[in-house]
C-alpha positions as a printed Julia matrix, in Angstrom:
323×3 Matrix{Float64}:
 -13.57  -26.59  -14.98
 -10.72  -24.1   -14.61
  -7.12  -25.36  -14.93
  -5.58  -26.54  -11.64
  -2.88  -23.86  -11.66
  -5.51  -21.17  -11.32
  -5.85  -22.1    -7.65
  -2.1   -21.91   -6.88
  -1.38  -19.28   -4.25
   1.75  -18.34   -2.38
   1.26  -16.22    0.78
   4.61  -15.09    2.11
   2.9   -13.6     5.15
   2.11  -17.05    6.43
   5.81  -17.45    7.09
   6.71  -13.82    8.02
   3.79  -12.62   10.15
   4.56  -14.89   13.13
   7.9   -13.03   13.48
   6.51   -9.52   12.9
   5.93   -7.75   16.27
   2.57   -6.23   17.05
   2.42   -2.46   16.36
   3.31   -0.61   19.61
   1.09    2.41   18.99
  -0.81    2.13   22.31
   2.5     2.4    24.18
   3.69    5.42   22.17
   2.63    8.99   23.18
  -0.44    9.76   21.15
   0.9    12.97   19.53
   3.71   10.83   18.06
   1.49    7.84   17.22
  -0.87   10.24   15.42
   1.81   11.08   12.87
   2.62    7.36   12.48
  -0.98    6.64   11.32
  -2.64    5.51   14.56
  -6.07    6.87   15.42
  -8.24    6.44   18.49
 -11.34    7.5    16.54
 -12.34    7.38   12.94
 -11.34   10.53   11.0
 -14.08   12.36    9.24
 -14.58   11.81    5.51
 -13.37   14.61    3.26
 -14.15   15.72   -0.26
 -11.61   15.79   -3.11
 -10.32   19.38   -2.46
  -8.37   18.47    0.75
  -6.51   15.5    -0.9
  -5.71   17.65   -3.94
  -4.39   20.52   -1.77
  -2.17   18.32    0.45
  -0.93   16.17   -2.44
   0.26   19.33   -4.21
   2.09   20.55   -1.08
   3.48   17.09   -0.29
   4.78   16.26   -3.74
   6.31   19.69   -4.14
   8.1    19.47   -0.8
   9.17   15.82   -1.13
  10.68   16.18   -4.6
  12.62   19.35   -3.64
  13.95   17.69   -0.44
  15.09   14.58   -2.3
  16.81   16.66   -4.97
  18.66   18.87   -2.52
  19.56   16.06   -0.14
  21.07   14.01   -2.93
  23.34   16.92   -3.87
  24.74   17.32   -0.34
  25.48   13.78    0.8
  29.22   13.65    1.31
  29.41    9.88    0.58
  27.86   10.47   -2.84
  30.15   13.39   -3.63
  33.28   11.51   -2.56
  32.5     8.53   -4.8
  31.45   10.65   -7.84
  27.8     9.8    -7.68
  26.01   12.12  -10.1
  23.34   14.34   -8.59
  20.23   12.92  -10.27
  16.75   12.16   -9.14
  15.27    8.92  -10.4
  12.14    9.53  -12.5
  10.19    6.82  -10.62
  10.04    9.07   -7.55
   7.51   11.23   -9.46
   5.1     8.3    -9.73
   5.81    7.24   -6.16
   4.96   10.7    -4.92
   1.53   10.58   -6.59
   0.74    7.39   -4.75
   2.13    8.48   -1.34
   0.46   11.91   -1.31
  -2.75   11.46   -3.27
  -3.73    7.75   -3.37
  -2.7     7.32    0.28
  -5.29    4.67    1.05
  -4.1     2.37   -1.79
  -2.26   -0.76   -0.68
   0.34    0.18   -3.3
   1.23    3.33   -1.35
   1.87    1.79    2.12
   5.35    1.77    3.62
   5.98   -1.95    3.04
   5.25   -1.52   -0.7
   6.91    1.84   -1.12
  10.2     0.83    0.52
  10.27   -2.9    -0.09
   9.3    -2.59   -3.74
  11.92    0.03   -4.44
  14.6    -1.94   -2.61
  13.93   -5.17   -4.51
  13.65   -3.4    -7.83
  16.87   -1.42   -7.48
  18.8    -4.55   -6.47
  17.38   -6.48   -9.42
  17.87   -3.65  -11.86
  21.48   -3.09  -10.92
  22.25   -6.78  -10.8
  20.9    -7.45  -14.26
  22.66   -4.35  -15.63
  25.98   -5.59  -14.23
  25.37   -9.0   -15.7
  24.5    -7.7   -19.16
  27.46   -5.28  -19.21
  29.78   -8.27  -19.07
  28.93   -8.79  -22.72
  30.87   -6.89  -25.39
  27.55   -6.53  -27.22
  25.85   -4.74  -24.35
  24.57   -1.88  -26.6
  22.82   -4.43  -28.75
  21.14   -6.34  -25.91
  20.52   -3.45  -23.49
  16.86   -3.37  -24.46
  16.54   -7.02  -23.4
  18.07   -6.32  -20.01
  15.62   -3.57  -19.31
  12.66   -5.81  -20.1
  14.01   -8.62  -18.02
  14.72   -6.34  -15.05
  11.21   -4.88  -15.03
   9.57   -8.29  -15.46
  11.68   -9.93  -12.71
  11.11   -7.08  -10.29
   7.35   -7.24  -10.83
   7.28  -10.95  -10.26
   9.28  -10.75   -7.01
   7.18   -7.81   -5.73
   4.03   -9.87   -6.37
   5.35  -12.85   -4.4
   6.58  -10.69   -1.53
   3.49   -8.46   -1.33
   5.56   -5.4    -1.98
   3.91   -4.38   -5.28
   4.76   -0.75   -6.08
   4.33    0.28   -9.73
   6.97    3.07   -9.66
   9.5     0.43   -8.57
   9.02   -1.35  -11.92
  10.19    1.87  -13.54
  13.21    1.87  -11.25
  14.26   -1.6   -12.35
  13.85   -0.61  -16.02
  15.72    2.7   -15.69
  18.57    0.97  -13.86
  19.38   -0.84  -17.14
  18.05    1.56  -19.78
  19.07    4.99  -18.47
  22.71    5.99  -19.04
  23.02    8.07  -15.88
  21.52    5.43  -13.67
  23.58    2.77  -15.42
  26.73    4.62  -14.35
  25.6     4.76  -10.73
  25.93    0.99  -10.36
  25.36   -0.28   -6.86
  25.16    3.33   -5.63
  21.64    3.42   -7.06
  20.45    1.37   -4.07
  21.44    3.92   -1.34
  20.22    6.74   -3.56
  16.82    5.05   -3.79
  16.66    4.24   -0.11
  17.55    7.79    0.87
  14.81    9.12   -1.39
  12.22    6.63   -0.12
  13.07    7.51    3.52
  12.77   11.26    2.83
   9.53   10.89    0.95
   8.06    8.71    3.68
   9.1    11.25    6.33
   7.42   14.1     4.48
   4.31   11.92    3.93
   4.01   11.04    7.65
   3.98   14.72    8.57
   1.81   16.24    5.87
  -0.63   13.36    5.26
  -1.49   13.18    8.93
  -2.46   16.83    9.36
  -5.99   16.41    7.98
  -5.88   12.82    6.74
  -4.43    9.52    7.81
  -1.31    7.72    6.56
  -0.33    4.98    6.46
  -3.34    2.73    6.69
  -0.97    0.01    7.92
   2.77   -0.48    8.09
   3.15   -4.16    7.33
  -0.23   -5.8     6.73
  -3.96   -5.11    7.27
  -4.23   -8.54    8.91
  -4.5    -8.97   12.67
  -0.95   -9.8    13.78
  -2.27  -10.97   17.15
  -4.3   -13.75   15.6
  -1.58  -14.7    13.13
  -3.98  -15.39   10.31
  -5.63  -13.46    7.48
  -8.96  -11.83    8.15
 -10.03  -12.82    4.63
 -11.87  -16.13    4.61
 -13.13  -18.17    1.64
 -16.25  -20.25    1.8
 -17.13  -23.15   -0.49
 -20.7   -22.05   -0.94
 -22.05  -18.55   -0.42
 -24.78  -18.64    2.19
 -27.08  -15.58    2.49
 -26.59  -13.85    5.83
 -29.21  -14.2     8.54
 -32.08  -11.71    8.35
 -31.31   -8.71   10.56
 -33.38   -8.21   13.69
 -35.79   -5.31   14.16
 -33.25   -3.08   15.91
 -30.77   -3.4    13.06
 -33.54   -2.56   10.52
 -34.53    0.53   12.49
 -30.88    1.61   12.7
 -30.41    1.18    8.92
 -33.59    3.25    8.32
 -32.19    5.98   10.59
 -28.87    5.96    8.69
 -30.69    6.17    5.42
 -32.81    9.09    6.63
 -29.71   10.97    7.85
 -28.04   10.35    4.55
 -30.92   11.99    2.61
 -30.92   14.98    4.98
 -27.18   15.8     4.58
 -27.1    15.45    0.81
 -25.69   11.94    0.53
 -27.43    9.11   -1.26
 -29.81    7.22    1.14
 -28.77    3.74    2.02
 -25.19    4.04    0.71
 -22.37    3.47    3.21
 -20.06    6.4     3.21
 -16.35    5.54    3.42
 -14.64    6.34    6.67
 -10.96    5.63    7.31
 -10.64    3.12   10.07
  -7.8     1.48   11.87
  -5.52   -1.17   10.44
  -2.56   -3.41   11.33
  -5.04   -5.61   13.05
  -6.45   -5.16   16.5
  -3.43   -3.21   17.55
  -4.49   -0.31   15.34
  -8.29   -0.69   15.61
 -10.44    2.0    17.27
 -10.93    1.42   20.95
 -14.69    1.76   20.59
 -14.81   -1.82   19.23
 -17.66   -0.96   16.89
 -18.63   -3.57   14.32
 -20.65   -3.48   11.09
 -21.69   -5.47    8.04
 -21.79   -4.68    4.38
 -23.06   -7.18    1.85
 -22.71   -6.91   -1.95
 -25.31   -9.14   -3.52
 -25.02  -10.91   -6.85
 -27.42  -13.5    -8.23
 -26.29  -16.2    -5.83
 -22.96  -15.02   -4.45
 -22.27  -12.86   -1.44
 -19.29  -10.73   -0.47
 -19.5   -10.11    3.28
 -17.46   -7.46    5.02
 -17.54   -7.31    8.8
 -15.27   -5.52   11.25
 -12.1    -7.53   11.21
 -13.46  -10.23    8.84
 -13.95  -10.53    5.06
 -15.85  -13.5     3.65
 -15.68  -14.12   -0.07
 -16.81  -17.04   -2.29
 -14.18  -19.66   -2.78
 -14.09  -19.31   -6.56
 -13.89  -15.49   -6.57
 -10.49  -14.43   -7.98
  -8.86  -11.57   -6.19
  -5.41  -10.0    -6.63
  -3.23   -9.36   -3.57
  -4.01   -5.66   -3.89
  -7.76   -6.34   -3.96
  -7.5    -8.59   -0.92
  -5.57   -5.92    0.99
  -8.15   -3.28   -0.02
 -11.04   -5.38    1.31
  -9.14   -6.09    4.53
  -8.48   -2.35    4.94
 -12.16   -1.57    4.38
 -13.2    -4.05    7.03
 -11.51   -1.94    9.69
 -13.48    1.14    8.67
 -16.71   -0.36    9.87
């Protein structure tokens, strides 16, 4: 029997989601909502050339804009803030322009994670610099900053790997150490500029973000992921469903895809407010010996004892809206 602490779970969204407003995309002119990630229909699936092309353009433009903007902010110049670009922006750019469907790349993670990490990094750096032996214990401060930032990002569902580097560099890097609290506005400016570029370029032939706050349905106020005590096999499909699956399989073999394999299609997220207006539903079942993982439109059912990280849960929830 697993230890009791294995089942401990803290879901901050249980307390925050009731106060988060429903996304207003349906009330925003569609040309604007399009570049904020809303879609009326499911975008077509693409190969790997399109993401590679747009990630190259996006990363190149975003890094240049951040570098130039940092040099010309009068508030930074007046307070002697050195014109540097934090190295973690490079890793963040890879997520936000290439791995755009990852939960780690969504705005809540990209901005919230960097904000938390920069505050923690600067705070720990200030605390350790109170010691006259700072040079001897600086390595300890960097490790503590990165570990603390990761823990808080995990608890607040703002996990963003590049932000861990931000917390570490805030203590370990001499230039960032001299920035002090100015590191926070520098990071927030960079995050805002990168997100702005991502919203424009990623929505030309792809879709970003998949959601702004959560893939859960904010209207229902509860997670779409449900756990069951015992996995029960789904009911046998009726004849019409079987005929439809055969038709899909035959179409897959004719267009070069593997028959019977569901092809990924970006769907809508942020709950029903961002779901396609067609209201289509679907099922996908991954079968083990006796366990079932059931993905339906707007619902994910997993065995009670199946361990999932927050990022894995968010990924499954995002996939459910592609059906």
